Amino acid sequence: MSTENEGNAVPPAPSAPPVPVASPAPPQGDAGATAQLPPVPSGPPEQPPYGPGPTQSYGAPEGSWPPPPPPGTPGYGEAGAGGAGGGWGASYQQPAPKPAGGGRGGLIAAVLVAALVAGGLGGGLGYTLAKDNDGQGSTTVSAADNGASQVKRAPGTIAGVASRALPSTVTIEAESNSGEGGTGTGFVFDTQGHIVTNNHVVAEAVDGGKLSATFPDGRKYAAEVVGHAQGYDVAVIKLKNAPSDLKPLSLGNSDQVAVGDETIAIGAPFGLSNTVTTGIISAKNRPVASSDGSSSSKASYMSALQTDASINPGNSGGPLLNASGAVIGINSAIQSTSGGSFGSGQSGSIGLGFAIPINQAKYVAQQLIKSGKPVYAKIGASVSLEESTDGAKITDQGAGGADAVESGGPAAKAGLKPGDVITKLDDSVIDSGPTLIGEIWTHKPGDKVKVTYIRGGDRHTVDLTLGSRVGDS
């Protein structure tokens, strides 16, 4: 399934994905394109939706890995704070200062002022009427609360979960040297000041740009990118002069999530920081492929948690919580009904959101904090990224003229050859190349998996030990 990143179009999901157990599906046509949740730029860039396309290779030579996005794959989204190109994590041009009282900002201010005036007028009328009724035997009881006190909610309620989680979420602003950028979300990972978010949220600031993280209480800190993984769409930033009172969000176990479980999403949709929405887990192991929509973009693949909690541009990188308040995923993409991205088409939530399972994101984040570079599991073979429902076909030739099956690599040792069609990885059904990649990336290097493939019409099964690849290029 393709998606848009909070603002970028993402590849459509297969019409009938074969029960992917943890594998992204190949992008498909225009209908139901998904996009990664991009950061929210003031001037959202455009991004093309994901879709089926030319054959790309996986596990190919160093220079071509990870593979580029499947042909036609929608981007992360144009309105984002991260991710070059368009899409949810795409960049945008910083708008020039507007004259006082003009533009949309002026309109919003006017609306707020009007609301305050109306509120004051209502209060004045209420007081006058009550005063006029004095002495006529009528008693007026006021239950108004001007914010002097706060009502406490039970820990198990949504309000209770939100009150505990909000102080540990941040709104991230990223800006490139050219002034392009956007807004996304992140959450506190540890007491040292590390914040986990999406790669496409911070992509604009990777090469010397500016990053900042703002907490709900208004505290704002400059930050720097510690490491980012485009293939996983995960990034870690670190606060400069981090405060000593940081409270990391507790991490849940995404493998134990069940369809129907309650979910709570926190983020900054369209720049509205500290927004809380709720829903349920709609599906698990949903194959999703996405990119930032640029011509040079390489795709991100995930075997996602699907939720109907409202997610929009700016939610990218924010936590998806369970009913207990533990993080079970990172909100990263949404399904879009429009041909454009969130940024360009102003599309929003239609109840189809996708999150990176926290078990995978935790592993990636730890690797980034440790070495600054992502580590990917691989089979050492190039597979077609064309739309398919039959499986992942090993191509006749790898990227750049390299061998399709890496000499001495995991696939070669297992006896796999060009033309073989992989249909299962362990118990996960593989319907395409992107699905296979997403499923492989849910594992760690050194893991042993069972590969089922078809050669010459006959079905075979072999054991394979996954290799490793360090870095995105």
Coordinates of C-alpha atoms in Angstrom, one line a residue:
M1 CA 0.0 0.0 0.0
S2 CA 1.3 3.4 -0.8
T3 CA 0.7 6.4 1.3
E4 CA 1.4 10.0 1.7
N5 CA 3.6 11.4 4.5
E6 CA 1.6 13.9 6.4
G7 CA 1.3 15.9 3.3
N8 CA 2.9 13.7 0.7
A9 CA 1.2 11.2 -1.5
V10 CA 2.1 7.6 -0.8
P11 CA 1.8 4.6 -3.0
P12 CA -1.6 3.0 -3.2
A13 CA -2.1 -0.3 -1.5
P14 CA -2.7 -3.5 -3.5
S15 CA -6.3 -4.1 -4.3
A16 CA -6.3 -7.3 -2.4
P17 CA -3.1 -7.5 -0.3
P18 CA -2.3 -11.0 0.6
V19 CA -2.6 -10.9 4.3
P20 CA 0.8 -9.3 4.8
V21 CA 2.1 -10.2 8.1
A22 CA 4.5 -7.3 8.4
S23 CA 5.2 -6.3 4.9
P24 CA 4.6 -3.2 2.9
A25 CA 2.6 -3.7 -0.3
P26 CA 3.4 -2.4 -3.8
P27 CA 2.1 1.0 -4.7
Q28 CA -0.9 1.1 -7.0
G29 CA -2.6 3.4 -9.2
D30 CA -4.3 6.7 -8.4
A31 CA -7.2 5.4 -6.2
G32 CA -6.6 5.4 -2.5
A33 CA -3.0 6.7 -2.7
T34 CA -1.5 7.2 0.7
A35 CA 0.9 9.8 1.8
Q36 CA 3.3 10.1 4.6
L37 CA 2.3 12.6 7.2
P38 CA 4.5 15.6 6.4
P39 CA 5.3 18.5 8.6
V40 CA 3.1 21.5 8.1
P41 CA 4.8 24.2 6.0
S42 CA 3.2 27.6 5.6
G43 CA 3.3 27.2 1.9
P44 CA 2.9 23.4 1.1
P45 CA 4.8 22.0 -1.8
E46 CA 3.3 19.6 -4.3
Q47 CA 4.0 15.9 -4.4
P48 CA 3.1 13.2 -6.7
P49 CA 1.2 10.1 -5.4
Y50 CA 2.8 6.8 -5.2
G51 CA 2.0 4.2 -7.8
P52 CA 3.3 1.2 -9.6
G53 CA 6.4 1.9 -11.5
P54 CA 9.6 0.6 -13.0
T55 CA 11.6 -2.2 -11.5
Q56 CA 14.0 -1.2 -8.7
S57 CA 16.4 -3.3 -6.8
Y58 CA 16.7 -4.2 -3.2
G59 CA 19.9 -5.2 -1.6
A60 CA 21.8 -3.9 -4.6
P61 CA 25.1 -2.2 -4.6
E62 CA 25.9 0.3 -1.9
G63 CA 25.3 3.3 -4.1
S64 CA 21.7 2.4 -5.0
W65 CA 20.4 1.2 -1.6
P66 CA 17.8 1.6 -0.3
P67 CA 15.8 1.3 -3.5
P68 CA 14.1 4.4 -4.9
P69 CA 10.3 4.6 -4.4
P70 CA 8.1 2.4 -6.4
P71 CA 7.0 4.0 -9.7
G72 CA 4.3 6.5 -9.0
T73 CA 4.6 6.2 -5.3
P74 CA 3.1 9.2 -3.6
G75 CA 5.3 11.3 -1.4
Y76 CA 5.5 12.0 2.3
G77 CA 3.5 15.1 1.7
E78 CA 4.2 18.7 0.7
A79 CA 3.4 20.3 3.9
G80 CA 6.0 19.0 6.1
A81 CA 8.9 20.0 8.1
G82 CA 11.0 17.3 6.8
G83 CA 11.7 15.5 3.5
A84 CA 12.8 17.2 0.4
G85 CA 10.4 17.5 -2.3
G86 CA 6.7 17.5 -1.6
G87 CA 4.6 15.8 0.9
W88 CA 4.0 15.7 4.6
G89 CA 7.6 15.9 5.2
A90 CA 8.3 18.1 2.2
S91 CA 9.8 21.5 2.3
Y92 CA 8.1 24.8 1.8
Q93 CA 9.2 28.3 1.1
Q94 CA 9.2 30.4 4.2
P95 CA 6.6 33.1 3.6
A96 CA 7.7 36.7 3.5
P97 CA 6.5 38.8 6.4
K98 CA 2.9 40.0 5.9
P99 CA 1.7 43.6 6.6
A100 CA 0.1 44.0 10.0
G101 CA -3.6 43.0 10.0
G102 CA -3.4 41.5 6.5
G103 CA -3.6 38.0 5.1
R104 CA -4.9 34.9 6.8
G105 CA -3.2 35.7 10.1
G106 CA -5.2 38.9 10.3
L107 CA -8.4 37.1 9.6
I108 CA -7.7 34.6 12.4
A109 CA -6.9 37.4 14.8
A110 CA -10.1 39.2 13.9
V111 CA -12.1 36.1 14.5
L112 CA -10.5 35.6 17.9
V113 CA -11.1 39.2 18.9
A114 CA -14.7 39.0 17.7
A115 CA -15.1 35.8 19.9
L116 CA -13.6 37.6 22.9
V117 CA -15.9 40.6 22.4
A118 CA -18.9 38.4 22.1
G119 CA -17.9 36.5 25.2
G120 CA -17.5 39.8 27.1
L121 CA -20.8 41.0 25.9
G122 CA -22.5 37.9 26.9
G123 CA -21.0 38.0 30.3
G124 CA -22.0 41.6 30.7
L125 CA -25.6 40.9 29.8
G126 CA -25.7 38.0 32.1
Y127 CA -24.5 40.1 35.0
T128 CA -27.0 42.9 34.2
L129 CA -29.9 40.5 34.0
A130 CA -29.0 38.9 37.3
K131 CA -28.6 42.2 38.9
D132 CA -32.0 43.4 37.7
N133 CA -33.5 40.2 39.1
D134 CA -32.1 40.9 42.6
G135 CA -34.8 41.5 45.2
Q136 CA -37.4 39.6 43.1
G137 CA -36.9 36.3 45.0
S138 CA -34.9 34.8 42.1
T139 CA -31.5 33.2 42.7
T140 CA -28.9 32.7 40.1
V141 CA -26.2 30.0 40.5
S142 CA -23.0 30.4 38.5
A143 CA -20.9 27.3 37.6
A144 CA -18.4 29.2 35.5
D145 CA -14.8 28.2 35.7
N146 CA -12.4 30.9 34.4
G147 CA -9.5 28.5 34.4
A148 CA -8.5 29.1 38.0
S149 CA -8.8 25.4 38.7
Q150 CA -8.4 22.2 36.6
V151 CA -10.6 19.2 36.8
K152 CA -8.7 16.0 37.3
R153 CA -9.5 12.9 35.3
A154 CA -9.1 9.3 36.2
P155 CA -5.8 7.7 34.9
G156 CA -7.6 5.2 32.7
T157 CA -9.6 7.8 30.8
I158 CA -8.5 9.4 27.5
A159 CA -8.2 12.7 29.3
G160 CA -6.1 11.1 31.9
V161 CA -3.8 9.5 29.3
A162 CA -3.5 12.8 27.4
S163 CA -2.6 14.8 30.5
R164 CA 0.3 12.4 31.2
A165 CA 1.5 12.1 27.6
L166 CA 1.2 15.7 26.4
P167 CA 4.1 17.1 28.5
S168 CA 6.4 14.6 26.8
T169 CA 5.5 15.5 23.2
V170 CA 7.0 18.4 21.2
T171 CA 6.2 20.3 18.1
I172 CA 9.2 20.3 15.8
E173 CA 10.1 23.1 13.4
A174 CA 12.7 22.4 10.8
E175 CA 14.2 24.8 8.3
S176 CA 16.8 24.4 5.6
N177 CA 19.6 26.9 4.8
S178 CA 17.4 28.2 2.0
G179 CA 14.5 28.9 4.4
E180 CA 12.3 25.9 3.5
G181 CA 10.8 23.8 6.2
G182 CA 7.8 22.8 8.1
T183 CA 6.2 21.5 11.3
G184 CA 6.0 18.0 12.7
T185 CA 5.8 16.2 16.0
G186 CA 8.1 14.1 18.2
F187 CA 8.2 12.6 21.7
V188 CA 10.7 12.3 24.5
F189 CA 12.7 9.1 24.2
D190 CA 15.1 9.3 27.2
T191 CA 16.2 11.7 29.9
Q192 CA 19.3 12.7 27.9
G193 CA 17.2 14.8 25.6
H194 CA 16.7 12.5 22.6
I195 CA 13.5 13.0 20.7
V196 CA 12.1 10.4 18.2
T197 CA 10.3 11.6 15.1
N198 CA 10.0 10.8 11.4
N199 CA 12.9 11.3 9.0
H200 CA 10.8 13.3 6.6
V201 CA 10.0 15.8 9.5
V202 CA 13.6 16.8 10.0
A203 CA 15.1 16.1 6.5
E204 CA 15.2 19.8 5.6
A205 CA 17.5 20.5 8.6
V206 CA 19.9 17.6 8.1
D207 CA 22.5 19.5 6.2
G208 CA 23.1 22.5 8.4
G209 CA 19.5 23.7 8.8
K210 CA 17.7 24.9 11.9
L211 CA 15.7 22.7 14.3
S212 CA 13.7 23.5 17.3
A213 CA 11.3 21.6 19.6
T214 CA 8.6 23.3 21.6
F215 CA 6.9 21.7 24.6
P216 CA 3.2 22.3 25.5
D217 CA 4.2 24.6 28.3
G218 CA 5.9 26.9 25.9
R219 CA 9.5 26.0 26.5
K220 CA 11.4 25.9 23.3
Y221 CA 14.8 24.4 22.7
A222 CA 17.2 24.3 19.7
A223 CA 18.0 20.8 18.6
E224 CA 20.3 18.9 16.3
V225 CA 19.9 15.7 14.2
V226 CA 21.6 12.7 15.8
G227 CA 20.8 10.3 13.1
H228 CA 18.1 9.6 10.5
A229 CA 17.0 6.6 8.5
Q230 CA 15.2 7.3 5.3
G231 CA 14.3 3.7 4.6
Y232 CA 12.6 3.3 8.0
D233 CA 11.4 7.0 8.0
V234 CA 12.7 7.3 11.6
A235 CA 14.9 10.0 13.0
V236 CA 16.4 11.0 16.4
I237 CA 17.1 14.6 17.3
K238 CA 18.7 15.9 20.6
L239 CA 17.7 19.0 22.5
K240 CA 20.5 21.4 23.2
N241 CA 20.7 22.3 26.9
A242 CA 18.0 19.8 27.6
P243 CA 16.1 20.3 30.8
S244 CA 16.6 17.9 33.7
D245 CA 12.9 17.2 34.2
L246 CA 12.3 15.3 30.9
K247 CA 9.9 12.3 31.3
P248 CA 10.2 9.8 28.5
L249 CA 7.0 8.2 27.2
S250 CA 6.7 4.6 28.1
L251 CA 7.0 2.2 25.1
G252 CA 4.5 -0.5 24.6
N253 CA 4.8 -3.8 22.6
S254 CA 3.5 -3.4 19.1
D255 CA 3.6 -7.1 18.5
Q256 CA 0.8 -7.5 21.1
V257 CA -1.5 -5.0 19.6
A258 CA -4.9 -6.3 18.5
V259 CA -7.3 -5.1 16.0
G260 CA -10.0 -3.1 17.8
D261 CA -7.6 -1.8 20.5
E262 CA -8.2 1.9 21.4
T263 CA -5.6 4.4 20.1
I264 CA -4.7 8.0 21.0
A265 CA -2.7 10.1 18.6
I266 CA -0.9 13.3 19.6
G267 CA 0.5 15.8 17.1
A268 CA 0.3 19.2 15.5
P269 CA -2.1 18.8 12.6
F270 CA -1.9 21.8 10.2
G271 CA 0.2 23.5 12.9
L272 CA -2.3 23.1 15.7
S273 CA 0.1 21.9 18.4
N274 CA -0.8 19.5 21.2
T275 CA -3.9 18.1 19.4
V276 CA -5.3 14.8 20.7
T277 CA -7.4 12.5 18.7
T278 CA -8.7 9.0 19.3
G279 CA -9.7 5.8 17.4
I280 CA -8.9 2.1 17.2
I281 CA -6.4 -0.2 15.6
S282 CA -8.1 -0.9 12.3
A283 CA -5.5 -3.4 10.9
K284 CA -2.0 -4.7 11.5
N285 CA 0.9 -5.5 9.2
R286 CA -0.4 -3.2 6.5
P287 CA 2.2 -2.9 3.7
V288 CA 3.0 0.8 3.2
A289 CA 5.5 2.5 0.9
S290 CA 6.1 6.2 0.7
S291 CA 8.6 8.9 -0.2
D292 CA 8.9 12.7 -0.2
G293 CA 7.8 12.8 -3.9
S294 CA 11.1 14.2 -5.3
S295 CA 12.7 12.7 -8.3
S296 CA 15.8 11.6 -6.3
S297 CA 13.8 10.3 -3.4
K298 CA 14.3 6.8 -2.1
A299 CA 11.3 5.1 -0.6
S300 CA 10.4 4.3 3.0
Y301 CA 8.8 0.9 3.7
M302 CA 6.8 -0.3 6.7
S303 CA 4.6 -3.0 7.9
A304 CA 2.3 -0.5 9.5
L305 CA -0.3 -0.3 12.2
Q306 CA -3.5 1.1 10.6
T307 CA -5.7 3.4 12.8
D308 CA -8.8 5.5 12.2
A309 CA -7.6 8.1 14.8
S310 CA -7.7 11.4 13.0
I311 CA -4.1 12.1 11.6
N312 CA -3.3 15.1 9.3
P313 CA -0.2 17.0 8.0
G314 CA 1.8 17.9 11.1
N315 CA 1.0 14.7 13.0
S316 CA 4.1 13.1 11.4
G317 CA 6.5 11.8 14.0
G318 CA 3.9 12.0 16.8
P319 CA 3.2 9.1 19.2
L320 CA 0.3 6.7 18.7
L321 CA -0.6 5.5 22.2
N322 CA -2.6 2.6 23.5
A323 CA -5.4 3.0 26.2
S324 CA -2.7 2.8 28.9
G325 CA -0.7 5.6 27.4
A326 CA 2.2 3.5 26.1
V327 CA 3.6 4.3 22.7
I328 CA 2.7 1.6 20.2
G329 CA 3.7 3.5 17.0
I330 CA 4.9 6.6 15.3
N331 CA 2.3 8.3 13.1
S332 CA 3.8 8.6 9.6
A333 CA 1.3 8.4 6.7
I334 CA -2.3 8.6 5.7
Q335 CA -4.4 7.4 2.9
S336 CA -5.5 10.2 0.5
T337 CA -8.4 10.2 -1.8
S338 CA -7.0 13.2 -3.8
G339 CA -4.4 13.0 -6.5
G340 CA -2.4 15.6 -4.7
S341 CA -0.6 15.7 -1.4
F342 CA -1.8 17.1 1.8
G343 CA 0.2 20.2 1.1
S344 CA -1.0 20.8 -2.4
G345 CA -4.5 19.3 -2.3
Q346 CA -5.3 20.3 1.3
S347 CA -6.5 16.8 1.8
G348 CA -6.9 15.5 5.3
S349 CA -7.8 12.5 7.4
I350 CA -10.3 10.1 6.0
G351 CA -9.8 7.6 8.9
L352 CA -6.9 5.7 7.3
G353 CA -3.7 6.5 9.1
F354 CA -0.5 4.4 9.4
A355 CA 2.1 4.2 12.1
I356 CA 5.5 2.6 12.3
P357 CA 5.3 -0.2 14.9
I358 CA 7.2 1.0 18.0
N359 CA 9.2 -2.3 18.3
Q360 CA 10.8 -1.5 15.0
A361 CA 11.1 2.2 15.7
K362 CA 12.8 1.6 19.1
Y363 CA 15.5 -0.6 17.5
V364 CA 16.1 2.0 14.8
A365 CA 16.3 4.8 17.3
Q366 CA 18.8 2.9 19.5
Q367 CA 21.0 2.3 16.5
L368 CA 20.9 6.0 15.5
I369 CA 21.7 7.1 19.0
K370 CA 24.6 4.6 19.2
S371 CA 26.2 5.2 15.8
G372 CA 24.3 7.9 14.0
K373 CA 23.5 5.5 11.1
P374 CA 20.7 3.1 10.5
V375 CA 21.3 -0.7 10.1
Y376 CA 19.1 -2.6 7.8
A377 CA 18.5 -6.3 7.4
K378 CA 18.9 -7.6 3.8
I379 CA 18.7 -10.8 1.7
G380 CA 21.3 -9.7 -0.8
A381 CA 19.1 -9.8 -3.9
S382 CA 17.4 -7.3 -6.2
V383 CA 13.6 -7.6 -6.6
S384 CA 11.1 -5.9 -8.9
L385 CA 9.1 -3.1 -7.4
E386 CA 6.4 -3.3 -10.1
E387 CA 2.9 -3.7 -9.0
S388 CA 2.1 -7.4 -8.5
T389 CA 0.1 -9.8 -6.5
D390 CA 2.1 -12.9 -7.3
G391 CA 5.1 -12.3 -5.2
A392 CA 8.5 -10.6 -5.2
K393 CA 10.5 -11.5 -8.3
I394 CA 14.3 -11.5 -8.2
T395 CA 15.3 -9.4 -11.2
D396 CA 17.7 -10.6 -14.0
Q397 CA 20.1 -7.8 -13.2
G398 CA 20.8 -5.5 -10.2
A399 CA 21.0 -1.7 -10.1
G400 CA 23.8 -0.2 -12.1
G401 CA 24.5 -3.5 -14.0
A402 CA 25.4 -5.4 -10.8
D403 CA 24.5 -9.0 -10.2
A404 CA 20.9 -9.5 -9.1
V405 CA 22.0 -11.9 -6.5
E406 CA 24.9 -10.7 -4.5
S407 CA 27.8 -13.1 -4.6
G408 CA 28.3 -14.7 -1.2
G409 CA 25.3 -13.0 0.2
P410 CA 22.4 -14.5 2.1
A411 CA 20.2 -15.2 -1.0
A412 CA 23.1 -16.8 -2.9
K413 CA 24.0 -19.0 0.1
A414 CA 20.3 -20.1 0.2
G415 CA 20.4 -21.0 -3.5
L416 CA 18.1 -18.3 -4.8
K417 CA 18.5 -17.2 -8.4
P418 CA 17.3 -14.5 -10.8
G419 CA 13.7 -15.2 -11.9
D420 CA 12.7 -16.8 -8.6
V421 CA 9.5 -15.4 -7.1
I422 CA 9.4 -15.1 -3.3
T423 CA 5.9 -15.7 -2.0
K424 CA 6.4 -16.0 1.7
L425 CA 8.8 -14.9 4.4
D426 CA 8.2 -17.1 7.4
D427 CA 4.4 -17.0 7.7
S428 CA 4.0 -13.6 6.0
V429 CA 2.5 -13.7 2.6
I430 CA 4.6 -11.7 0.1
D431 CA 2.7 -10.1 -2.8
S432 CA 5.3 -7.8 -4.2
G433 CA 8.8 -6.4 -3.9
P434 CA 7.9 -3.5 -1.6
T435 CA 6.0 -5.9 0.7
L436 CA 9.1 -8.1 0.9
I437 CA 11.3 -5.2 1.7
G438 CA 9.0 -4.0 4.5
E439 CA 8.8 -7.4 5.9
I440 CA 12.6 -7.9 5.9
W441 CA 13.0 -4.6 7.7
T442 CA 10.9 -5.7 10.6
H443 CA 13.8 -8.1 11.3
K444 CA 17.3 -7.6 12.5
P445 CA 20.5 -8.6 10.8
G446 CA 21.4 -12.2 11.8
D447 CA 17.8 -13.3 12.1
K448 CA 17.0 -16.6 10.5
V449 CA 13.9 -16.7 8.3
K450 CA 12.2 -19.2 6.1
V451 CA 11.8 -18.2 2.5
T452 CA 9.2 -19.8 0.2
Y453 CA 9.7 -19.2 -3.5
I454 CA 8.5 -20.5 -6.9
R455 CA 11.0 -21.6 -9.7
G456 CA 9.8 -23.1 -12.9
G457 CA 6.3 -23.6 -11.4
D458 CA 7.6 -25.6 -8.4
R459 CA 7.4 -24.3 -4.9
H460 CA 10.5 -24.5 -2.7
T461 CA 11.4 -23.5 0.9
V462 CA 14.8 -22.6 2.2
D463 CA 16.3 -21.2 5.4
L464 CA 18.1 -17.9 5.1
T465 CA 20.1 -15.8 7.6
L466 CA 19.7 -12.1 7.0
G467 CA 22.7 -10.0 6.3
S468 CA 23.1 -6.3 7.2
R469 CA 23.6 -3.0 5.5
V470 CA 24.7 0.2 7.3
G471 CA 23.5 3.6 6.1
D472 CA 21.0 4.8 3.6
S473 CA 23.4 5.1 0.6

